[in-house]
Tab-separated table of C-alpha atoms in Angstrom:
chain	number	residue	atom	x	y	z
A	276	UNK	CA	29.038	4.298	-0.034
A	277	UNK	CA	31.493	1.387	-0.328
A	278	UNK	CA	30.734	-2.052	-1.696
A	279	UNK	CA	30.989	-4.742	0.986
A	280	UNK	CA	29.167	-7.694	2.457
A	281	UNK	CA	26.645	-5.430	4.153
A	282	UNK	CA	25.632	-3.819	0.865
A	283	UNK	CA	25.465	-7.196	-0.909
A	284	UNK	CA	23.337	-8.880	1.763
A	285	UNK	CA	21.185	-5.780	2.159
A	286	UNK	CA	20.624	-5.664	-1.597
A	287	UNK	CA	19.462	-9.280	-1.666
A	288	UNK	CA	17.107	-8.828	1.298
A	289	UNK	CA	15.811	-5.523	-0.064
A	290	UNK	CA	15.274	-7.039	-3.521
A	291	UNK	CA	13.078	-9.864	-2.239
A	292	UNK	CA	11.323	-7.533	0.201
A	293	UNK	CA	10.440	-5.135	-2.632
A	294	UNK	CA	9.349	-7.972	-4.920
A	295	UNK	CA	7.014	-9.502	-2.330
A	296	UNK	CA	5.855	-6.146	-0.976
A	297	UNK	CA	4.923	-4.787	-4.398
A	298	UNK	CA	2.939	-7.906	-5.282
A	299	UNK	CA	1.122	-7.871	-1.925
A	300	UNK	CA	0.469	-4.130	-2.135
A	301	UNK	CA	1.989	-3.386	1.280
A	302	UNK	CA	5.151	-1.487	0.320
A	303	UNK	CA	7.625	-3.669	2.227
A	304	UNK	CA	8.599	-1.184	4.938
A	305	UNK	CA	8.366	-3.927	7.542
A	306	UNK	CA	11.322	-5.617	5.832
A	307	UNK	CA	13.294	-2.551	4.729
A	308	UNK	CA	13.643	-0.929	8.163
A	309	UNK	CA	15.069	-4.047	9.918
A	310	UNK	CA	17.380	-4.653	6.943
A	311	UNK	CA	18.726	-1.096	7.000
A	312	UNK	CA	19.119	-1.203	10.788
A	313	UNK	CA	20.505	-4.709	11.401
A	314	UNK	CA	22.457	-5.311	8.183
A	315	UNK	CA	23.477	-1.933	6.749
A	316	UNK	CA	23.921	-0.408	10.214
A	317	UNK	CA	21.855	2.776	10.068
A	318	UNK	CA	20.133	4.221	13.117
A	319	UNK	CA	16.293	4.179	13.111
A	320	UNK	CA	16.006	7.887	12.247
A	321	UNK	CA	17.948	7.244	9.037
A	322	UNK	CA	16.497	3.807	8.264
A	323	UNK	CA	12.899	5.037	8.097
A	324	UNK	CA	13.576	7.781	5.479
A	325	UNK	CA	15.605	5.391	3.283
A	326	UNK	CA	12.825	2.831	3.712
A	327	UNK	CA	10.372	5.436	2.400
A	328	UNK	CA	12.651	5.914	-0.628
A	329	UNK	CA	12.515	2.163	-1.283
A	330	UNK	CA	8.734	2.093	-0.849
A	331	UNK	CA	8.431	4.981	-3.315
A	332	UNK	CA	10.671	3.249	-5.852
A	333	UNK	CA	8.747	-0.021	-5.618
A	334	UNK	CA	5.401	1.803	-5.744
A	335	UNK	CA	6.497	3.890	-8.741
A	336	UNK	CA	7.430	0.885	-10.878
A	337	UNK	CA	4.360	-1.048	-9.685
A	338	UNK	CA	2.010	1.822	-10.559
A	339	UNK	CA	3.688	2.199	-13.964
A	340	UNK	CA	3.255	-1.530	-14.589
A	341	UNK	CA	-0.371	-1.529	-13.442
A	342	UNK	CA	-1.314	1.575	-15.444
A	343	UNK	CA	-1.030	-0.557	-18.590
A	344	UNK	CA	-3.202	-3.389	-17.305
A	345	UNK	CA	-6.954	-3.923	-17.472
A	346	UNK	CA	-9.309	-5.407	-14.895
A	347	UNK	CA	-9.312	-9.249	-15.122
A	348	UNK	CA	-13.079	-9.526	-15.630
A	349	UNK	CA	-14.503	-6.009	-16.219
A	350	UNK	CA	-14.005	-3.393	-18.913
A	351	UNK	CA	-12.064	-0.938	-16.766
A	352	UNK	CA	-8.461	-0.206	-15.706
A	353	UNK	CA	-6.855	-2.442	-13.103
A	354	UNK	CA	-6.569	0.586	-10.785
A	355	UNK	CA	-9.918	1.759	-9.414
A	356	UNK	CA	-9.556	5.557	-9.521
A	357	UNK	CA	-12.835	6.332	-7.761
A	358	UNK	CA	-11.950	4.061	-4.841
A	359	UNK	CA	-8.528	5.704	-4.637
A	360	UNK	CA	-10.012	9.202	-4.679
A	361	UNK	CA	-12.424	8.244	-1.899
A	362	UNK	CA	-9.664	7.037	0.433
A	363	UNK	CA	-6.341	8.660	-0.531
A	364	UNK	CA	-7.042	12.182	0.849
A	365	UNK	CA	-8.145	10.734	4.200
A	366	UNK	CA	-5.158	8.382	4.155
A	367	UNK	CA	-2.777	11.335	3.862
A	368	UNK	CA	-4.618	13.212	6.622
A	369	UNK	CA	-4.298	10.150	8.845
A	370	UNK	CA	-0.570	9.918	8.165
A	371	UNK	CA	-0.104	13.487	9.410
A	372	UNK	CA	-2.010	12.580	12.580
A	373	UNK	CA	0.037	9.406	12.998
A	374	UNK	CA	3.324	11.289	12.695
A	375	UNK	CA	2.256	13.615	15.520
A	376	UNK	CA	1.197	10.646	17.670
A	377	UNK	CA	4.530	8.930	17.012
A	378	UNK	CA	6.218	11.783	18.887
A	379	UNK	CA	3.957	11.120	21.896
A	380	UNK	CA	3.865	7.299	22.036
A	381	UNK	CA	6.826	5.509	23.578
A	382	UNK	CA	8.632	2.846	21.529
A	383	UNK	CA	7.194	-0.097	23.460
A	384	UNK	CA	3.642	1.150	22.838
A	385	UNK	CA	4.323	1.273	19.103
A	386	UNK	CA	5.797	-2.252	19.243
A	387	UNK	CA	2.735	-3.701	20.981
A	388	UNK	CA	0.373	-1.987	18.524
A	389	UNK	CA	2.500	-3.203	15.630
A	390	UNK	CA	2.406	-6.846	16.710
A	391	UNK	CA	-1.325	-6.840	17.493
A	392	UNK	CA	-2.160	-5.063	14.249
A	393	UNK	CA	-0.080	-7.387	12.064
A	394	UNK	CA	-1.455	-10.515	13.727
A	395	UNK	CA	-5.034	-9.335	13.167
A	396	UNK	CA	-4.472	-8.271	9.539
A	397	UNK	CA	-2.470	-11.368	8.553
A	398	UNK	CA	-5.061	-13.695	10.121
A	399	UNK	CA	-7.905	-11.950	8.308
A	400	UNK	CA	-6.017	-12.029	4.998
A	401	UNK	CA	-5.057	-15.698	5.407
A	402	UNK	CA	-8.688	-16.690	5.939
A	403	UNK	CA	-9.646	-14.700	2.844
A	404	UNK	CA	-6.858	-16.419	0.902
A	405	UNK	CA	-8.059	-19.877	1.878
A	406	UNK	CA	-11.615	-18.933	0.933
A	407	UNK	CA	-10.472	-17.610	-2.459
A	408	UNK	CA	-8.352	-20.722	-3.067
A	409	UNK	CA	-11.347	-22.983	-2.421
A	410	UNK	CA	-13.514	-20.862	-4.705
A	411	UNK	CA	-10.925	-21.098	-7.472
A	412	UNK	CA	-10.668	-24.869	-7.034
A	413	UNK	CA	-14.440	-25.213	-7.272
A	414	UNK	CA	-14.568	-23.077	-10.411
A	415	UNK	CA	-11.788	-25.095	-12.031
A	416	UNK	CA	-13.678	-28.323	-11.404
A	417	UNK	CA	-16.825	-26.824	-12.911
A	418	UNK	CA	-14.903	-25.613	-15.957
A	419	UNK	CA	-13.476	-29.094	-16.553
A	420	UNK	CA	-17.019	-30.385	-17.080
A	421	UNK	CA	-17.714	-27.892	-19.847
A	422	UNK	CA	-16.724	-28.475	-23.463
A	423	UNK	CA	-13.520	-26.619	-24.375
A	424	UNK	CA	-15.083	-24.956	-27.435
A	425	UNK	CA	-17.973	-23.617	-25.381
A	426	UNK	CA	-15.907	-22.134	-22.611
A	427	UNK	CA	-13.093	-20.522	-24.595
A	428	UNK	CA	-12.741	-16.953	-23.355
A	429	UNK	CA	-15.650	-17.356	-20.932
A	430	UNK	CA	-15.522	-15.569	-17.569
A	431	UNK	CA	-17.523	-17.198	-14.783
A	432	UNK	CA	-19.357	-14.989	-12.320
A	433	UNK	CA	-17.404	-14.483	-9.105
A	434	UNK	CA	-14.113	-15.691	-10.579
A	435	UNK	CA	-11.355	-13.188	-9.749
A	436	UNK	CA	-9.325	-14.262	-12.766
A	437	UNK	CA	-10.353	-15.517	-16.216
A	438	UNK	CA	-9.838	-19.271	-16.467
A	439	UNK	CA	-7.013	-20.158	-18.817
A	440	UNK	CA	-7.649	-22.173	-21.920
A	441	UNK	CA	-5.063	-24.968	-22.102
A	442	UNK	CA	-4.537	-24.205	-25.766
A	443	UNK	CA	-3.835	-20.530	-25.163
A	444	UNK	CA	-0.371	-19.369	-24.191
A	445	UNK	CA	-0.117	-17.438	-20.924
A	446	UNK	CA	1.982	-14.749	-22.570
A	447	UNK	CA	-0.736	-14.085	-25.174
A	448	UNK	CA	-3.439	-13.859	-22.474
A	449	UNK	CA	-1.295	-11.477	-20.469
A	450	UNK	CA	-0.797	-9.225	-23.505
A	451	UNK	CA	-4.561	-9.066	-24.042
A	452	UNK	CA	-4.859	-7.355	-20.648
A	453	UNK	CA	-2.201	-4.754	-21.552
A	454	UNK	CA	-3.157	-1.447	-23.219
A	455	UNK	CA	-1.430	1.932	-23.722
A	456	UNK	CA	-1.213	3.897	-20.489
A	457	UNK	CA	-3.244	6.843	-21.817
A	458	UNK	CA	-6.259	4.561	-22.326
A	459	UNK	CA	-6.231	3.620	-18.647
A	460	UNK	CA	-5.847	7.082	-17.107
A	461	UNK	CA	-8.883	8.902	-15.674
A	462	UNK	CA	-7.554	12.435	-15.926
A	463	UNK	CA	-10.165	14.161	-13.758
A	464	UNK	CA	-9.668	11.825	-10.786
A	465	UNK	CA	-5.894	11.873	-11.293
A	466	UNK	CA	-5.958	15.682	-11.279
A	467	UNK	CA	-7.688	15.742	-7.884
A	468	UNK	CA	-5.146	13.259	-6.484
A	469	UNK	CA	-2.264	15.418	-7.701
A	470	UNK	CA	-3.928	18.498	-6.183
A	471	UNK	CA	-4.105	16.798	-2.768
A	472	UNK	CA	-0.452	15.732	-3.038
A	473	UNK	CA	0.770	19.243	-3.888
A	474	UNK	CA	-1.414	20.896	-1.236
A	475	UNK	CA	-0.163	18.584	1.518
A	476	UNK	CA	3.445	19.005	0.415
A	477	UNK	CA	3.221	22.807	0.495
A	478	UNK	CA	1.623	22.708	3.942
A	479	UNK	CA	4.312	20.350	5.249
A	480	UNK	CA	7.125	22.526	3.899
A	481	UNK	CA	5.750	25.570	5.717
A	482	UNK	CA	5.205	23.476	8.858
A	483	UNK	CA	8.878	22.561	8.981
A	484	UNK	CA	9.738	26.250	9.215
A	485	UNK	CA	7.586	26.803	12.313
A	486	UNK	CA	8.219	25.857	15.914
A	487	UNK	CA	6.413	22.778	17.205
A	488	UNK	CA	3.200	23.641	19.066
A	489	UNK	CA	3.317	27.261	17.953
A	490	UNK	CA	0.161	28.911	16.661
A	491	UNK	CA	1.410	28.694	13.075
A	492	UNK	CA	2.190	24.997	13.559
A	493	UNK	CA	-1.362	24.142	14.593
A	494	UNK	CA	-2.940	26.416	11.948
A	495	UNK	CA	-0.954	24.697	9.199
A	496	UNK	CA	-1.752	21.282	10.652
A	497	UNK	CA	-5.449	22.103	10.653
A	498	UNK	CA	-5.228	23.391	7.062
A	499	UNK	CA	-4.838	19.789	5.902
A	500	UNK	CA	-8.371	18.965	7.077
A	501	UNK	CA	-10.367	21.067	4.560
A	502	UNK	CA	-8.154	19.836	1.698
A	503	UNK	CA	-8.615	16.136	2.453
A	504	UNK	CA	-12.239	16.343	3.603
A	505	UNK	CA	-13.209	18.581	0.672
A	506	UNK	CA	-11.858	16.209	-2.009
A	507	UNK	CA	-13.299	13.159	-0.248
A	508	UNK	CA	-16.708	14.829	0.022
A	509	UNK	CA	-16.609	15.669	-3.681
A	510	UNK	CA	-16.103	11.982	-4.491
A	511	UNK	CA	-18.605	10.841	-1.839
A	512	UNK	CA	-21.355	13.141	-3.155
A	513	UNK	CA	-20.815	11.784	-6.657
A	514	UNK	CA	-21.153	8.224	-5.376
A	515	UNK	CA	-24.203	9.059	-3.249
A	516	UNK	CA	-26.045	10.679	-6.176
A	517	UNK	CA	-25.152	7.820	-8.496
A	518	UNK	CA	-23.045	9.983	-10.815
A	519	UNK	CA	-20.045	7.778	-10.019
A	520	UNK	CA	-19.583	4.105	-9.201
A	521	UNK	CA	-16.808	1.987	-7.780
A	522	UNK	CA	-16.902	-0.606	-10.517
A	523	UNK	CA	-14.448	-3.012	-8.905
A	524	UNK	CA	-17.015	-3.681	-6.142
A	525	UNK	CA	-19.582	-4.907	-8.647
A	526	UNK	CA	-23.160	-4.421	-7.425
A	527	UNK	CA	-21.829	-3.145	-4.108
A	528	UNK	CA	-20.221	-0.225	-5.940
A	529	UNK	CA	-23.557	1.490	-6.699
A	530	UNK	CA	-26.363	2.944	-4.554
A	531	UNK	CA	-24.054	4.176	-1.819
A	532	UNK	CA	-25.443	5.053	1.605
A	533	UNK	CA	-24.118	7.825	3.833
A	534	UNK	CA	-22.914	5.426	6.523
A	535	UNK	CA	-20.980	3.398	3.923
A	536	UNK	CA	-19.190	6.481	2.652
A	537	UNK	CA	-18.394	7.571	6.200
A	538	UNK	CA	-17.030	4.091	6.912
A	539	UNK	CA	-14.584	4.293	3.997
A	540	UNK	CA	-13.467	7.780	5.033
A	541	UNK	CA	-12.884	6.685	8.639
A	542	UNK	CA	-10.984	3.589	7.501
A	543	UNK	CA	-8.763	5.830	5.357
A	544	UNK	CA	-7.938	8.008	8.373
A	545	UNK	CA	-7.273	4.950	10.573
A	546	UNK	CA	-5.044	3.376	7.916
A	547	UNK	CA	-3.044	6.574	7.576
A	548	UNK	CA	-2.812	7.117	11.335
A	549	UNK	CA	-1.487	3.616	11.936
A	550	UNK	CA	0.842	3.994	8.975
A	551	UNK	CA	2.257	7.261	10.281
A	552	UNK	CA	2.464	5.953	13.850
A	553	UNK	CA	4.126	2.656	12.935
A	554	UNK	CA	6.239	4.026	10.089
A	555	UNK	CA	4.480	1.881	7.470
A	556	UNK	CA	2.363	2.403	4.374
A	557	UNK	CA	-1.423	2.333	4.536
A	558	UNK	CA	-1.416	-0.724	2.260
A	559	UNK	CA	-1.234	-2.993	5.296
A	560	UNK	CA	-4.824	-1.975	6.097
A	561	UNK	CA	-6.243	-1.109	2.684
A	562	UNK	CA	-5.114	-4.363	1.064
A	563	UNK	CA	-6.891	-6.708	3.533
A	564	UNK	CA	-9.910	-4.366	3.661
A	565	UNK	CA	-10.323	-4.358	-0.118
A	566	UNK	CA	-10.095	-8.151	-0.161
A	567	UNK	CA	-12.795	-8.455	2.502
A	568	UNK	CA	-15.057	-6.217	0.424
A	569	UNK	CA	-14.789	-8.674	-2.456
A	570	UNK	CA	-12.405	-6.776	-4.725
A	571	UNK	CA	-10.226	-9.134	-6.836
A	572	UNK	CA	-6.681	-9.489	-5.445
A	573	UNK	CA	-5.059	-7.927	-8.521
A	574	UNK	CA	-7.267	-4.823	-8.257
A	575	UNK	CA	-6.840	-4.669	-4.487
A	576	UNK	CA	-3.033	-4.572	-4.582
A	577	UNK	CA	-2.923	-2.210	-7.585
A	578	UNK	CA	-5.322	0.287	-5.997
A	579	UNK	CA	-3.673	0.118	-2.561
A	580	UNK	CA	-0.228	0.687	-4.097
A	581	UNK	CA	-1.528	3.598	-6.182
A	582	UNK	CA	-2.939	5.291	-3.075
A	583	UNK	CA	0.182	4.496	-1.057
A	584	UNK	CA	2.496	6.011	-3.683
A	585	UNK	CA	1.189	9.502	-2.885
A	586	UNK	CA	2.009	9.333	0.803
A	587	UNK	CA	5.399	7.638	0.409
A	588	UNK	CA	6.609	10.026	-2.313
A	589	UNK	CA	5.574	13.036	-0.227
A	590	UNK	CA	7.467	11.614	2.757
A	591	UNK	CA	10.606	11.282	0.634
A	592	UNK	CA	10.458	14.949	-0.378
A	593	UNK	CA	9.936	15.989	3.240
A	594	UNK	CA	12.822	13.858	4.510
A	595	UNK	CA	15.070	15.224	1.754
A	596	UNK	CA	14.304	18.800	2.789
A	597	UNK	CA	15.150	17.823	6.371
A	598	UNK	CA	18.418	16.178	5.196
A	599	UNK	CA	17.481	12.983	7.011
A	600	UNK	CA	19.170	10.437	4.714
A	601	UNK	CA	22.441	10.026	2.750
A	602	UNK	CA	21.560	10.535	-0.910
A	603	UNK	CA	23.895	7.852	-2.417
A	604	UNK	CA	22.388	5.089	-0.242
A	605	UNK	CA	18.881	6.370	-0.906
A	606	UNK	CA	19.374	6.416	-4.687
A	607	UNK	CA	20.960	2.963	-4.700
A	608	UNK	CA	18.229	1.254	-2.687
A	609	UNK	CA	15.590	3.225	-4.591
A	610	UNK	CA	16.923	1.642	-7.789
A	611	UNK	CA	17.031	-1.823	-6.169
A	612	UNK	CA	13.416	-1.584	-5.038
A	613	UNK	CA	12.273	-0.213	-8.405
A	614	UNK	CA	13.844	-3.097	-10.326
A	615	UNK	CA	12.696	-5.716	-7.810
A	616	UNK	CA	9.076	-4.532	-7.978
A	617	UNK	CA	9.040	-4.832	-11.777
A	618	UNK	CA	10.510	-8.324	-11.609
A	619	UNK	CA	8.061	-9.359	-8.874
A	620	UNK	CA	5.040	-8.059	-10.769
A	621	UNK	CA	6.084	-9.757	-14.006
A	622	UNK	CA	7.006	-13.123	-12.462
A	623	UNK	CA	3.936	-13.396	-10.239
A	624	UNK	CA	1.719	-12.182	-13.085
A	625	UNK	CA	3.002	-14.996	-15.278
A	626	UNK	CA	2.479	-17.558	-12.502
A	627	UNK	CA	-1.103	-16.396	-11.962
A	628	UNK	CA	-1.791	-16.499	-15.709
A	629	UNK	CA	-0.506	-20.079	-15.881
A	630	UNK	CA	-2.148	-21.430	-12.720
A	631	UNK	CA	-5.309	-19.314	-12.853
A	632	UNK	CA	-5.093	-18.634	-9.111
A	633	UNK	CA	-5.199	-14.980	-8.046
A	634	UNK	CA	-5.175	-16.157	-4.402
A	635	UNK	CA	-1.382	-16.367	-4.723
A	636	UNK	CA	-1.328	-12.592	-4.245
A	637	UNK	CA	-3.188	-12.914	-0.937
A	638	UNK	CA	-0.755	-15.513	0.408
A	639	UNK	CA	2.201	-13.304	-0.605
A	640	UNK	CA	0.533	-10.479	1.335
A	641	UNK	CA	0.197	-12.725	4.403
A	642	UNK	CA	3.809	-13.913	4.105
A	643	UNK	CA	5.097	-10.335	3.906
A	644	UNK	CA	3.085	-9.309	6.970
A	645	UNK	CA	4.306	-12.294	9.010
A	646	UNK	CA	7.962	-11.566	8.170
A	647	UNK	CA	7.421	-7.890	9.027
A	648	UNK	CA	5.862	-8.866	12.367
A	649	UNK	CA	8.829	-11.062	13.269
A	650	UNK	CA	11.484	-8.520	12.242
A	651	UNK	CA	9.934	-5.294	13.536
A	652	UNK	CA	8.447	-6.996	16.600
A	653	UNK	CA	11.761	-8.625	17.442
A	654	UNK	CA	13.650	-5.343	17.234
A	655	UNK	CA	10.987	-3.563	19.272
A	656	UNK	CA	10.966	-6.220	22.000
A	657	UNK	CA	14.773	-6.140	22.222
A	658	UNK	CA	14.742	-2.353	22.609
A	659	UNK	CA	11.952	-2.578	25.188
A	660	UNK	CA	13.931	-5.134	27.218
A	661	UNK	CA	16.932	-2.815	27.187
A	662	UNK	CA	14.885	0.101	28.486
A	663	UNK	CA	13.414	-2.035	31.279
A	664	UNK	CA	16.893	-3.213	32.245
A	665	UNK	CA	18.202	0.356	32.424
A	666	UNK	CA	15.003	1.564	34.124
A	667	UNK	CA	14.345	4.227	31.496
A	668	UNK	CA	11.164	6.267	31.296
A	669	UNK	CA	8.474	4.325	29.396
A	670	UNK	CA	5.449	6.619	29.610
A	671	UNK	CA	3.960	9.039	27.104
A	672	UNK	CA	6.253	11.738	25.726
A	673	UNK	CA	5.397	15.440	25.604
A	674	UNK	CA	4.936	16.726	22.080
A	675	UNK	CA	5.743	20.338	22.917
A	676	UNK	CA	8.883	19.584	24.934
């Protein structure tokens, strides 16, 4: 790797992409892949693995940062472990399905799905952002009518972020939400998440040593189902019987019905499938979904990133075993994304603490999705036009041939 204008420009673009992506909880793959392809000059088969390295780096630093933080209004960690355990195993199963489908779908099909998906998700998130902004404005006006001594430290119902006291420094308020990491870790739930990660990794390693569409290939692929479904059912049964709650959902997080649990499991599979098919993290679906369910933006992005870290880190190990990326480039951009995510989390956290508007996170999410739509959609449309011009085959591919 030699220092030049490509590396410098790519570093700048990757830095801002990681900063915005980590805050929005979407990883930033929609910015990394075009940057690595158009600026650095890698082919798509190399850009995607390096992009996964960047997503893992950003997710790692973001998870580390969030592990020390508490929920803005409830006595619980910022990361909702029970919500993660309900969706992460199905997310990883969906990613495996999406990777198989990516071998069957032609590039133009993926491009169309990408554009439609991003437009739908960004529109939904923008509407939620506007709604949250109005709610915050209303709460601020109500707070201004209350005597300062009475409202010091008060948290109003429905407010996604505690209202700042003008006499309290933002840095001091931010430190109050920071605790040692060990106090925020739910070891039992974390143990199950690690078990799923290791099980999927072992299965994938053995899959790589078998021929595609062979009996062993399909047996190993099917072996992922009992692992993911079993862990999800364990969490779902606990929620159904009332032994567990998803606290970040408030009253909605208790008294779970079967159809609600099935809905979350199906959404996890869909998020993973689209992520594997489009080469993106599941945060693009989980983030907007969590917001629609009424989870505060800070908790939404933290939980989505925590779940996404498992899939992205596993992908990096798999790509490394396949020797799909140059290690020096991967390590360099991994470091860039890691640093950028920390900076992004700290800066945006300070801004939110000062302004008292958590809706900023939602608008960053929307901005990241719009940029990703333009970049990935533009590249996809250009490639599609080239195939039409050269009259190339544009139907479904055969997985086994």
